[in-house]
Short mmCIF file of C-alpha atoms and ligand atoms in Angstrom, two decimals:
data_model
loop_
_atom_site.label_atom_id
_atom_site.label_comp_id
_atom_site.label_asym_id
_atom_site.label_seq_id
_atom_site.Cartn_x
_atom_site.Cartn_y
_atom_site.Cartn_z
CA MET H 147 -44.89 48.45 9.58
CA SER H 148 -46.46 45.67 7.53
CA GLU H 149 -44.98 43.77 4.66
CA SER H 150 -46.70 45.70 1.85
CA ILE H 151 -44.88 48.96 2.97
CA THR H 152 -41.42 47.69 3.56
CA ALA H 153 -38.53 47.38 1.31
CA PRO H 154 -37.74 44.13 -0.46
CA THR H 155 -35.35 42.11 1.63
CA PRO H 156 -32.04 41.00 0.24
CA ALA H 157 -31.86 37.31 -1.02
CA GLU H 158 -31.17 34.96 1.72
CA SER H 159 -27.65 33.54 1.47
CA THR H 160 -28.35 30.70 3.72
CA PRO H 161 -31.38 28.10 3.28
CA VAL H 162 -34.47 28.98 4.96
CA GLU H 163 -36.47 26.39 6.72
CA ALA H 164 -40.00 25.99 5.00
CA THR H 165 -43.06 26.45 7.37
CA GLU H 166 -45.60 23.60 7.97
CA THR H 167 -48.02 25.37 5.48
CA ASP H 168 -45.75 26.28 2.71
CA HIS H 169 -46.92 24.15 -0.06
CA ARG H 170 -45.24 25.88 -3.01
CA ASN H 171 -42.29 23.76 -2.96
CA ARG H 172 -39.93 26.82 -2.97
CA PRO H 173 -36.29 25.95 -3.53
CA ARG H 174 -34.31 27.40 -0.70
CA SER H 175 -30.77 26.18 -1.28
CA LYS H 176 -27.88 28.63 -1.49
CA ALA H 177 -27.05 27.18 -4.86
CA PHE H 178 -30.60 28.04 -6.22
CA VAL H 179 -30.57 31.57 -4.76
CA ASP H 180 -27.11 32.39 -6.10
CA PHE H 181 -28.10 31.06 -9.55
CA ILE H 182 -31.61 32.65 -9.96
CA THR H 183 -30.29 36.04 -8.79
CA SER H 184 -27.39 36.20 -11.36
CA GLY H 185 -27.20 36.14 -15.08
CA TRP H 186 -29.72 38.67 -16.11
CA ALA H 187 -29.28 40.96 -19.08
CA PRO H 188 -29.98 44.65 -18.44
CA ARG H 189 -33.51 45.23 -18.03
CA ALA H 190 -35.39 46.00 -21.23
CA ASP H 191 -36.93 49.52 -21.64
CA LEU H 192 -40.69 49.06 -20.41
CA GLY H 193 -41.49 51.56 -22.94
CA VAL H 194 -42.98 54.06 -20.61
CA ARG H 195 -43.87 57.48 -22.28
CA PRO H 196 -45.20 60.61 -20.65
CA GLY H 197 -48.96 60.16 -20.16
CA ALA H 198 -51.40 62.27 -21.96
CA ALA H 199 -53.14 62.72 -18.65
CA ILE H 200 -50.20 64.77 -17.14
CA PRO H 201 -51.56 68.44 -17.62
CA PHE H 202 -55.13 67.40 -16.84
CA SER H 203 -54.13 65.57 -13.63
CA ALA H 204 -51.82 68.64 -12.67
CA ALA H 205 -54.89 71.01 -13.07
CA ARG H 206 -57.05 68.79 -10.97
CA ARG H 207 -54.42 68.58 -8.20
CA ALA H 208 -54.14 72.30 -8.27
CA ARG H 209 -57.97 72.70 -7.82
CA LEU H 210 -57.90 70.31 -4.93
CA ALA H 211 -55.02 71.98 -3.23
CA GLN H 212 -56.75 75.41 -3.61
CA GLU H 213 -59.68 73.85 -1.65
CA LEU H 214 -57.62 72.70 1.28
CA PRO H 215 -54.87 75.05 1.81
CA GLY H 216 -52.19 74.24 4.63
CA ALA H 217 -53.29 70.43 4.76
CA ARG H 218 -51.30 67.50 3.69
CA LEU H 219 -53.56 65.50 1.48
CA VAL H 220 -53.17 61.82 1.31
CA VAL H 221 -54.75 59.88 -1.42
CA PRO H 222 -54.09 56.22 -1.27
CA ALA H 223 -54.37 53.95 -4.46
CA GLY H 224 -55.63 51.08 -2.34
CA SER H 225 -54.12 47.55 -1.85
CA LEU H 226 -54.86 44.28 -3.54
CA THR H 227 -57.97 43.00 -1.98
CA VAL H 228 -58.24 39.32 -1.09
CA ARG H 229 -60.78 37.35 -3.13
CA SER H 230 -60.36 34.12 -1.13
CA ASN H 231 -57.55 32.60 0.95
CA ASP H 232 -54.18 33.64 -0.97
CA THR H 233 -55.74 34.97 -4.13
CA ASP H 234 -56.51 38.44 -4.92
CA TYR H 235 -58.89 40.48 -7.09
CA ARG H 236 -57.40 42.16 -10.03
CA PHE H 237 -56.31 45.49 -8.77
CA ARG H 238 -58.37 48.57 -9.42
CA PRO H 239 -57.03 51.77 -7.87
CA HIS H 240 -59.45 54.28 -5.93
CA SER H 241 -60.97 56.66 -8.27
CA ALA H 242 -59.72 59.80 -6.45
CA PHE H 243 -56.19 58.35 -6.97
CA ALA H 244 -56.69 57.38 -10.72
CA HIS H 245 -58.14 61.02 -11.16
CA LEU H 246 -55.41 62.98 -9.24
CA THR H 247 -52.50 60.90 -10.99
CA GLY H 248 -53.94 60.05 -14.49
CA LEU H 249 -52.91 56.34 -13.71
CA GLY H 250 -55.48 53.93 -15.14
CA THR H 251 -55.73 50.14 -15.54
CA ASP H 252 -54.35 47.98 -12.66
CA GLN H 253 -51.17 50.13 -11.92
CA GLU H 254 -49.51 50.80 -8.57
CA PRO H 255 -51.25 48.75 -5.87
CA ASP H 256 -50.04 50.54 -2.35
CA ALA H 257 -48.76 53.48 -3.90
CA VAL H 258 -49.82 56.72 -2.17
CA LEU H 259 -50.24 60.22 -3.55
CA VAL H 260 -49.36 62.91 -1.05
CA LEU H 261 -49.94 66.78 -1.67
CA HIS H 262 -47.47 68.31 0.59
CA PRO H 263 -48.22 71.85 1.66
CA VAL H 264 -45.60 74.45 0.91
CA GLU H 265 -45.18 78.26 0.98
CA PRO H 266 -48.27 79.57 -1.34
CA GLY H 267 -47.07 80.28 -4.78
CA THR H 268 -43.93 77.87 -4.59
CA GLY H 269 -45.48 74.66 -5.18
CA ASP H 270 -46.04 72.59 -8.36
CA ASP H 271 -47.26 74.39 -11.40
CA GLY H 272 -51.02 74.60 -12.05
CA PRO H 273 -52.94 76.31 -14.78
CA ASP H 274 -52.99 79.64 -12.83
CA GLY H 275 -49.10 79.37 -11.89
CA PRO H 276 -47.43 77.78 -8.91
CA THR H 277 -49.66 76.28 -6.34
CA SER H 278 -49.68 75.78 -2.57
CA HIS H 279 -48.53 72.13 -2.78
CA HIS H 280 -46.17 69.68 -3.94
CA ALA H 281 -47.32 66.34 -5.04
CA VAL H 282 -45.15 63.28 -4.44
CA LEU H 283 -46.06 59.64 -5.35
CA TYR H 284 -44.81 57.18 -2.97
CA VAL H 285 -44.48 53.70 -4.79
CA ARG H 286 -42.93 50.32 -4.24
CA PRO H 287 -40.62 50.48 -7.13
CA LEU H 288 -39.47 47.59 -9.30
CA ALA H 289 -37.35 45.18 -6.91
CA ALA H 290 -33.80 44.36 -7.78
CA ARG H 291 -32.94 40.95 -9.17
CA ASP H 292 -30.92 40.22 -6.23
CA THR H 293 -33.74 40.38 -3.82
CA GLU H 294 -35.85 37.64 -2.61
CA GLU H 295 -39.06 39.62 -3.73
CA PHE H 296 -37.84 39.25 -7.21
CA TYR H 297 -38.40 35.39 -7.53
CA ALA H 298 -40.16 34.45 -4.39
CA ASP H 299 -42.98 37.04 -3.74
CA ALA H 300 -46.15 35.69 -5.17
CA ARG H 301 -48.08 38.96 -4.61
CA TYR H 302 -45.49 41.51 -5.82
CA GLY H 303 -42.54 39.56 -7.29
CA GLU H 304 -41.40 40.12 -10.97
CA PHE H 305 -41.38 36.48 -11.53
CA TRP H 306 -45.08 36.07 -10.50
CA VAL H 307 -46.86 39.19 -11.65
CA GLY H 308 -44.31 41.24 -13.90
CA ALA H 309 -42.09 44.06 -13.60
CA ARG H 310 -43.34 47.18 -11.97
CA PRO H 311 -42.21 50.47 -13.03
CA SER H 312 -39.06 52.11 -11.63
CA LEU H 313 -39.44 55.48 -9.61
CA ASP H 314 -38.34 57.22 -12.82
CA ASP H 315 -40.79 55.53 -14.92
CA VAL H 316 -43.53 56.50 -12.51
CA THR H 317 -42.35 60.10 -12.93
CA THR H 318 -42.18 59.82 -16.66
CA LEU H 319 -45.75 58.46 -16.82
CA THR H 320 -47.42 60.92 -14.43
CA GLY H 321 -45.22 63.94 -14.28
CA ILE H 322 -44.97 63.50 -10.42
CA GLU H 323 -42.04 63.20 -8.26
CA ALA H 324 -41.89 59.55 -7.22
CA ARG H 325 -40.11 58.25 -4.10
CA HIS H 326 -39.78 54.96 -2.50
CA ILE H 327 -42.81 53.84 -0.25
CA ASP H 328 -40.55 53.40 2.73
CA GLU H 329 -40.14 57.19 2.80
CA LEU H 330 -43.71 57.66 3.28
CA ARG H 331 -44.02 57.48 7.12
CA ASP H 332 -41.68 60.28 7.93
CA ALA H 333 -42.87 62.38 4.86
CA LEU H 334 -46.34 62.11 6.33
CA ALA H 335 -45.45 62.88 10.01
CA LYS H 336 -43.36 66.00 9.30
CA ASP H 337 -44.80 69.03 11.22
CA VAL H 338 -47.98 67.11 11.89
CA GLY H 339 -49.16 68.84 15.33
CA ASP H 340 -47.00 71.73 14.59
CA GLY H 341 -49.00 73.61 11.99
CA VAL H 342 -49.83 70.82 9.33
CA VAL H 343 -53.17 68.97 9.42
CA LEU H 344 -52.75 65.49 8.00
CA LEU H 345 -55.91 64.38 5.95
CA VAL H 346 -56.43 60.99 4.22
CA VAL H 347 -59.16 59.72 1.69
CA THR H 348 -60.57 57.14 3.87
CA GLY H 349 -62.14 53.82 2.53
CA SER H 350 -59.08 53.11 0.11
CA ASP H 351 -56.43 51.47 2.18
CA ASP H 352 -56.84 50.59 5.88
CA GLU H 353 -53.14 50.38 6.53
CA ILE H 354 -52.54 53.77 5.24
CA GLU H 355 -55.52 55.09 7.35
CA THR H 356 -54.07 53.39 10.59
CA LEU H 357 -50.61 54.97 9.89
CA VAL H 358 -52.09 58.30 9.52
CA GLU H 359 -54.08 57.81 12.88
CA ALA H 360 -50.74 56.70 14.63
CA ILE H 361 -48.81 59.78 13.27
CA ARG H 362 -51.62 62.03 14.61
CA ALA H 363 -51.74 60.32 17.91
CA GLU H 364 -47.94 60.59 18.28
CA ALA H 365 -48.31 64.33 17.48
CA GLY H 366 -51.36 64.65 19.93
CA ALA H 367 -53.38 65.76 17.00
CA GLU H 368 -56.02 63.00 17.00
CA ASP H 369 -58.86 65.40 17.30
CA ALA H 370 -59.48 68.27 14.69
CA ALA H 371 -59.72 71.54 16.45
CA ALA H 372 -63.15 73.32 15.71
CA GLY H 373 -63.15 74.61 12.21
CA GLU H 374 -60.33 72.63 11.31
CA LEU H 375 -60.43 70.43 8.18
CA THR H 376 -61.16 66.59 8.61
CA ASP H 377 -60.64 63.50 6.37
CA ALA H 378 -64.50 64.01 5.37
CA ASP H 379 -63.65 67.28 3.77
CA LEU H 380 -60.89 65.81 1.72
CA VAL H 381 -63.16 62.79 0.63
CA ARG H 382 -65.93 65.36 -0.35
CA ALA H 383 -63.38 67.62 -2.20
CA THR H 384 -62.18 64.70 -4.25
CA SER H 385 -65.71 63.67 -5.10
CA GLU H 386 -66.83 67.21 -6.02
CA LEU H 387 -63.83 67.80 -7.99
CA ARG H 388 -65.16 65.37 -10.56
CA LEU H 389 -68.75 66.78 -10.87
CA VAL H 390 -67.65 68.74 -13.95
CA LYS H 391 -65.38 66.69 -16.34
CA ASP H 392 -62.49 68.01 -18.31
CA GLU H 393 -61.58 67.60 -21.86
CA LEU H 394 -59.74 64.45 -21.21
CA GLU H 395 -62.42 62.99 -19.27
CA ILE H 396 -65.12 63.72 -21.77
CA GLU H 397 -62.92 62.19 -24.52
CA GLN H 398 -62.73 58.97 -22.33
CA MET H 399 -66.47 59.18 -21.35
CA ARG H 400 -67.05 59.05 -25.32
CA HIS H 401 -64.56 56.13 -25.64
CA ALA H 402 -66.21 54.04 -22.82
CA VAL H 403 -69.78 54.73 -24.34
CA ASN H 404 -68.66 53.75 -27.87
CA LEU H 405 -67.12 50.62 -26.82
CA THR H 406 -70.33 49.94 -24.81
CA ILE H 407 -72.44 50.36 -27.90
CA GLU H 408 -70.38 47.83 -29.78
CA GLY H 409 -70.77 45.40 -26.78
CA PHE H 410 -74.54 45.70 -27.09
CA ALA H 411 -74.43 44.88 -30.72
CA GLU H 412 -72.39 41.80 -29.87
CA VAL H 413 -75.01 40.81 -27.55
CA VAL H 414 -77.98 41.08 -30.24
CA ARG H 415 -75.89 38.71 -32.32
CA ALA H 416 -75.53 36.32 -29.51
CA LEU H 417 -79.53 36.21 -28.82
CA PRO H 418 -79.99 32.97 -30.72
CA ARG H 419 -77.33 31.37 -28.72
CA ALA H 420 -78.79 32.76 -25.44
CA VAL H 421 -82.15 31.35 -26.24
CA ALA H 422 -80.67 28.01 -26.92
CA HIS H 423 -78.68 27.87 -23.76
CA ARG H 424 -80.14 26.77 -20.37
CA ARG H 425 -78.46 29.66 -18.85
CA GLY H 426 -79.20 32.19 -21.50
CA GLU H 427 -78.65 35.28 -19.35
CA ARG H 428 -75.06 34.08 -18.81
CA VAL H 429 -74.53 34.02 -22.74
CA ILE H 430 -75.63 37.60 -22.63
CA GLU H 431 -73.39 38.58 -19.75
CA THR H 432 -70.31 36.87 -20.87
CA THR H 433 -70.70 38.13 -24.44
CA PHE H 434 -70.78 41.63 -23.16
CA ASP H 435 -68.00 41.09 -20.41
CA ALA H 436 -65.82 39.59 -22.92
CA HIS H 437 -66.09 42.54 -25.19
CA ALA H 438 -65.31 44.77 -22.20
CA ARG H 439 -62.15 42.98 -21.33
CA LEU H 440 -60.86 42.69 -25.08
CA GLU H 441 -61.62 46.24 -25.93
CA GLY H 442 -61.47 48.18 -22.31
CA TYR H 443 -60.21 47.21 -19.05
CA ALA H 444 -63.14 45.45 -17.57
CA VAL H 445 -66.91 46.11 -17.03
CA GLY H 446 -67.57 49.22 -14.84
CA TYR H 447 -70.03 47.32 -12.62
CA GLU H 448 -71.51 43.72 -12.61
CA THR H 449 -73.42 43.25 -15.89
CA ILE H 450 -77.20 43.10 -15.29
CA ALA H 451 -78.58 40.55 -17.98
CA ALA H 452 -82.16 40.14 -17.03
CA ALA H 453 -84.82 38.27 -19.16
CA GLY H 454 -88.58 38.33 -18.60
CA GLU H 455 -89.49 38.84 -14.93
CA HIS H 456 -85.82 39.03 -13.90
CA ALA H 457 -86.00 42.63 -15.49
CA THR H 458 -88.02 43.64 -12.56
CA THR H 459 -85.17 43.17 -10.21
CA LEU H 460 -83.20 46.34 -10.40
CA HIS H 461 -79.70 44.88 -10.29
CA TRP H 462 -80.31 41.39 -11.22
CA ILE H 463 -76.69 40.13 -11.67
CA THR H 464 -77.18 36.29 -10.94
CA ASN H 465 -77.86 36.09 -14.63
CA ASP H 466 -78.67 32.50 -14.58
CA GLY H 467 -82.28 32.46 -16.15
CA GLU H 468 -83.25 31.11 -19.49
CA VAL H 469 -84.04 33.66 -22.25
CA HIS H 470 -87.46 32.99 -24.26
CA GLU H 471 -88.53 34.15 -27.49
CA GLY H 472 -91.34 36.31 -26.29
CA ASP H 473 -89.43 37.91 -23.43
CA LEU H 474 -87.87 41.32 -23.01
CA VAL H 475 -84.43 41.20 -22.07
CA LEU H 476 -82.93 44.11 -20.13
CA LEU H 477 -79.06 44.55 -20.65
CA ASP H 478 -77.57 47.19 -18.18
CA ALA H 479 -73.98 47.19 -18.82
CA GLY H 480 -70.93 49.41 -19.27
CA VAL H 481 -67.34 49.08 -20.64
CA GLU H 482 -64.73 50.60 -18.26
CA ALA H 483 -62.08 51.93 -20.50
CA ASP H 484 -58.38 51.34 -19.86
CA SER H 485 -58.44 54.83 -18.33
CA LEU H 486 -61.20 53.63 -15.86
CA TYR H 487 -63.96 55.75 -17.07
CA THR H 488 -67.07 53.65 -17.44
CA ALA H 489 -70.33 53.91 -19.44
CA ASP H 490 -73.72 52.84 -17.98
CA VAL H 491 -76.04 52.26 -20.54
CA THR H 492 -79.28 50.03 -20.53
CA ARG H 493 -81.61 48.81 -23.23
CA THR H 494 -84.58 46.52 -23.10
CA LEU H 495 -84.82 44.44 -26.19
CA PRO H 496 -87.46 42.18 -27.57
CA VAL H 497 -85.59 38.83 -27.64
CA SER H 498 -87.69 37.96 -30.85
CA GLY H 499 -86.68 40.96 -32.41
CA THR H 500 -90.54 42.59 -31.86
CA PHE H 501 -92.20 43.96 -29.28
CA SER H 502 -95.63 42.70 -28.38
CA ASP H 503 -98.39 45.42 -27.86
CA VAL H 504 -98.13 45.65 -24.11
CA GLN H 505 -94.45 45.45 -24.14
CA ARG H 506 -94.44 48.37 -26.62
CA ARG H 507 -96.82 50.36 -24.36
CA VAL H 508 -94.70 50.15 -21.30
CA TYR H 509 -91.42 50.64 -23.40
CA GLN H 510 -92.90 53.78 -24.91
CA ALA H 511 -94.05 55.19 -21.70
CA VAL H 512 -90.44 54.83 -20.31
CA LEU H 513 -89.13 56.32 -23.46
CA ASP H 514 -91.34 59.39 -23.27
CA ALA H 515 -90.41 59.79 -19.50
CA ALA H 516 -86.68 59.69 -20.75
CA ASP H 517 -87.37 62.30 -23.48
CA ALA H 518 -89.07 64.45 -20.87
CA ALA H 519 -86.01 64.45 -18.78
CA PHE H 520 -83.77 65.11 -21.84
CA ALA H 521 -85.96 68.04 -22.83
CA VAL H 522 -85.37 69.94 -19.33
CA ALA H 523 -81.85 69.06 -19.04
CA LYS H 524 -79.57 72.20 -19.54
CA PRO H 525 -77.27 74.36 -17.55
CA GLY H 526 -78.91 76.31 -14.58
CA VAL H 527 -81.65 73.81 -13.95
CA ARG H 528 -81.64 71.58 -10.82
CA PHE H 529 -80.23 67.91 -11.20
CA LEU H 530 -83.60 67.03 -9.34
CA ASP H 531 -85.55 68.71 -12.26
CA VAL H 532 -84.52 66.13 -14.50
CA HIS H 533 -85.90 63.40 -12.33
CA GLU H 534 -89.20 65.36 -11.78
CA ALA H 535 -89.77 65.78 -15.48
CA ALA H 536 -89.34 62.01 -15.95
CA MET H 537 -91.65 61.23 -13.07
CA LYS H 538 -94.45 63.40 -14.40
CA VAL H 539 -94.61 61.40 -17.52
CA ILE H 540 -94.56 58.01 -15.57
CA ALA H 541 -97.26 59.19 -13.00
CA GLU H 542 -99.45 60.50 -16.06
CA ARG H 543 -99.02 57.22 -18.00
CA LEU H 544 -100.02 55.10 -14.89
CA GLU H 545 -103.15 57.17 -14.40
CA GLU H 546 -104.17 56.82 -18.00
CA TRP H 547 -103.81 53.00 -17.60
CA GLY H 548 -105.76 53.18 -14.37
CA LEU H 549 -103.04 51.59 -12.35
CA LEU H 550 -102.84 54.37 -9.52
CA PRO H 551 -105.05 53.58 -6.58
CA ASP H 552 -108.65 54.58 -6.55
CA GLY H 553 -108.95 58.33 -6.11
CA VAL H 554 -105.10 58.97 -6.73
CA THR H 555 -104.59 61.32 -9.68
CA ALA H 556 -100.99 61.81 -11.26
CA GLU H 557 -101.06 65.14 -9.48
CA VAL H 558 -101.72 63.56 -6.16
CA SER H 559 -99.19 61.00 -6.81
CA LEU H 560 -96.49 63.45 -7.84
CA SER H 561 -97.12 65.37 -4.47
CA GLU H 562 -94.58 64.71 -1.70
CA GLN H 563 -97.29 62.96 0.39
CA GLY H 564 -98.36 60.71 -2.55
CA GLN H 565 -95.58 58.91 -4.50
CA GLN H 566 -97.70 55.89 -5.22
CA HIS H 567 -96.26 55.84 -8.72
CA ARG H 568 -92.86 55.01 -7.31
CA ARG H 569 -94.24 51.48 -6.57
CA TRP H 570 -93.20 50.80 -10.07
CA MET H 571 -90.00 52.59 -10.19
CA VAL H 572 -88.25 52.77 -6.82
CA HIS H 573 -84.87 54.14 -8.07
CA GLY H 574 -83.80 57.56 -9.05
CA THR H 575 -83.77 58.75 -12.80
CA SER H 576 -80.12 60.04 -12.90
CA HIS H 577 -76.67 59.73 -11.33
CA HIS H 578 -73.46 61.17 -12.13
CA LEU H 579 -71.01 59.08 -14.18
CA GLY H 580 -67.28 58.94 -14.66
CA LEU H 581 -64.54 56.89 -13.18
CA ASP H 582 -67.22 55.48 -10.70
CA VAL H 583 -70.57 54.23 -12.25
CA HIS H 584 -71.94 56.23 -9.30
CA ASP H 585 -69.66 58.93 -9.53
CA CYS H 586 -69.11 61.87 -7.08
CA ALA H 587 -71.32 59.95 -4.65
CA GLN H 588 -69.61 61.88 -1.79
CA ALA H 589 -70.50 65.41 -3.25
CA ARG H 590 -72.53 67.56 -0.87
CA ASN H 591 -76.38 67.46 -1.57
CA GLU H 592 -76.53 71.16 -2.49
CA LEU H 593 -73.96 70.24 -5.34
CA TYR H 594 -75.49 67.01 -6.39
CA ARG H 595 -79.29 66.32 -5.92
CA GLU H 596 -80.15 69.82 -5.30
CA GLY H 597 -77.34 71.20 -7.45
CA LEU H 598 -77.55 73.01 -10.82
CA LEU H 599 -76.41 71.39 -13.88
CA GLN H 600 -73.23 72.82 -15.40
CA GLU H 601 -71.71 72.35 -18.89
CA GLY H 602 -69.33 69.42 -18.74
CA MET H 603 -71.41 67.27 -16.26
CA VAL H 604 -71.95 63.76 -17.29
CA PHE H 605 -74.93 61.72 -15.79
CA THR H 606 -77.43 58.97 -16.81
CA ILE H 607 -81.09 59.33 -17.77
CA GLU H 608 -82.56 56.06 -16.74
CA PRO H 609 -86.16 55.90 -16.19
CA GLY H 610 -87.91 52.48 -15.86
CA LEU H 611 -91.18 50.77 -14.98
CA TYR H 612 -91.14 47.42 -13.43
CA PHE H 613 -94.29 45.02 -12.86
CA LYS H 614 -93.59 42.07 -10.77
CA ALA H 615 -95.03 38.84 -11.68
CA ASP H 616 -97.01 38.86 -8.31
CA ASP H 617 -98.11 42.40 -8.34
CA GLU H 618 -101.84 42.17 -7.83
CA ALA H 619 -102.10 45.95 -8.34
CA VAL H 620 -101.92 45.61 -12.16
CA PRO H 621 -103.55 43.70 -14.62
CA ALA H 622 -102.30 40.51 -15.52
CA GLU H 623 -100.89 41.74 -18.90
CA TYR H 624 -98.46 44.01 -17.35
CA ARG H 625 -97.03 41.36 -14.84
CA GLY H 626 -93.47 40.26 -15.44
CA ILE H 627 -92.56 43.20 -17.60
CA GLY H 628 -89.62 45.19 -16.64
CA VAL H 629 -88.31 48.04 -18.81
CA ARG H 630 -85.45 50.44 -18.24
CA ILE H 631 -83.91 52.88 -20.86
CA GLU H 632 -80.44 54.32 -19.75
CA ASP H 633 -78.52 56.83 -21.69
CA ASP H 634 -75.37 58.77 -20.59
CA VAL H 635 -75.37 62.61 -21.42
CA LEU H 636 -72.96 65.51 -21.39
CA VAL H 637 -74.31 68.84 -20.24
CA THR H 638 -73.59 71.22 -23.21
CA ALA H 639 -73.78 74.99 -23.38
CA ASP H 640 -77.48 74.78 -24.03
CA GLY H 641 -78.82 71.38 -23.30
CA VAL H 642 -77.39 67.70 -23.39
CA GLU H 643 -75.50 65.69 -25.71
CA ASN H 644 -76.74 62.11 -25.57
CA LEU H 645 -73.32 60.32 -25.70
CA SER H 646 -75.14 56.90 -26.44
CA ALA H 647 -77.39 58.18 -29.05
CA ALA H 648 -75.81 55.71 -31.62
CA LEU H 649 -77.69 52.94 -29.76
CA PRO H 650 -81.18 52.99 -30.93
CA ARG H 651 -84.04 53.67 -28.39
CA ASP H 652 -87.14 54.51 -30.29
CA PRO H 653 -88.94 50.85 -30.46
CA ASP H 654 -89.24 50.88 -34.36
CA ALA H 655 -85.51 51.74 -34.64
CA VAL H 656 -84.62 49.10 -31.96
CA GLU H 657 -86.56 46.56 -34.02
CA ALA H 658 -84.87 47.59 -37.30
CA TRP H 659 -81.37 47.68 -35.60
CA MET H 660 -81.94 44.11 -34.28
CA ALA H 661 -83.01 42.95 -37.68
CA SER H 662 -79.99 44.38 -39.26
CA LEU H 663 -77.60 42.68 -36.94
CA ARG H 664 -79.27 39.25 -37.34
CA ASP H 665 -79.20 39.28 -41.20
N1 LIG Y 163 -76.27 50.47 -13.88
C1 LIG Y 163 -76.66 50.40 -12.54
C2 LIG Y 163 -76.84 51.45 -11.77
O1 LIG Y 163 -76.91 52.56 -12.26
O2 LIG Y 163 -77.28 51.34 -10.50
MN1 LIG Y 164 -77.31 53.75 -14.01
#
């Protein structure tokens, strides 16, 4: 078993030889070990209190268990990811783990949530009574101060990365029974090949996947029998579970969007500084990202700060360009709250504070497309209908401007065999949003793209038009203009609520808002 899922070793009582590549100047004397492992006051209370997510995550687990009866469901948090050499990225748990435990921020690398199948009706309490599963969180608890890990482990040790919660703390925080990660292997293996199917959320933790495969192999249960559930069923179910947001998720989405709106205002205030800097786009990026880090956990995806022609590159994240007075700047950014829910908002702003005629013409077309999408979105319509409403406006406007090829009308372009208008908007109009910026990505097509909108869904509406500088299919005046307008919406009983409505989108309102921030 690898180092990350073994117990901390007791402190060495005899000096250990340094290896040839040990450059940390680690003291190894017995005197040092004896001294550093003693003389500590009792641990201070870490201040762990029951998490607000407890009833919500219990209800989510109950729904998942109902979908996959009889199976042992393994949901790893994921491990630390190496950035380079011996340094890691900041930890961010897998979204299925965050959703099912309620744990946000950078908590619990290497933890594994397991839903053990039990006699139906004798499991954990759910909203409809006892369920068919019992949840256990396997974690690497806080190591005692007489362990080597305490002072010498740069990746996990308290001296290096701070104190982790104890097993009791984890239970207090999540409402889930917590056990030592060393118990995981036996717990996973129990009755596998003898009635219990073991399923793991893939793509989160390679080590746990390998462990699951080894257990299956030992039990002679590598190949799922016909009709038996597979890992893909679990991945799909955890993704589909998030298509409709619960009350706490909606509250967190509102919070993330509101923080994002504040970040956009900070960027407008920073525009003069961006114009003055040789890498003005970086001024925009870092202004937004600083706000995200100060008020939330991080950004939910790399900020797109694209001035001028860069705005025609859909995911421009290099952000090293200049920002000029006459340009539009496209800012596509979202604050990820401490709960890990993220917003995803785009505004295309005139750097000078005023749109030129042609910029305004393109902007208005995109806004009209967005408004058409807003107008059709309500429970019972297809997710795809929202996109089609936006595309109709885009195609009609391109026809009006004479940009579609000769003989191609908007109607022809909108047909399946046409689609010429998509030259200027190759992306989709909407995606689900939540813990992931492209949330619920493993949901089945019939529930996502072809699915019907339901109250409680949260998704983006983000049409755009992008005319590249070297696009000979459009007149020169359009070249180098890229516009996207992106809002985050919540499906209500009879339509959608625009969660990002407080951020102006009408061009006059954008100009007035920018002026008010610059006074
Ligand atoms: N905000 C980036 C995207 O939706 O792909
Ligand atoms: Mn988006």
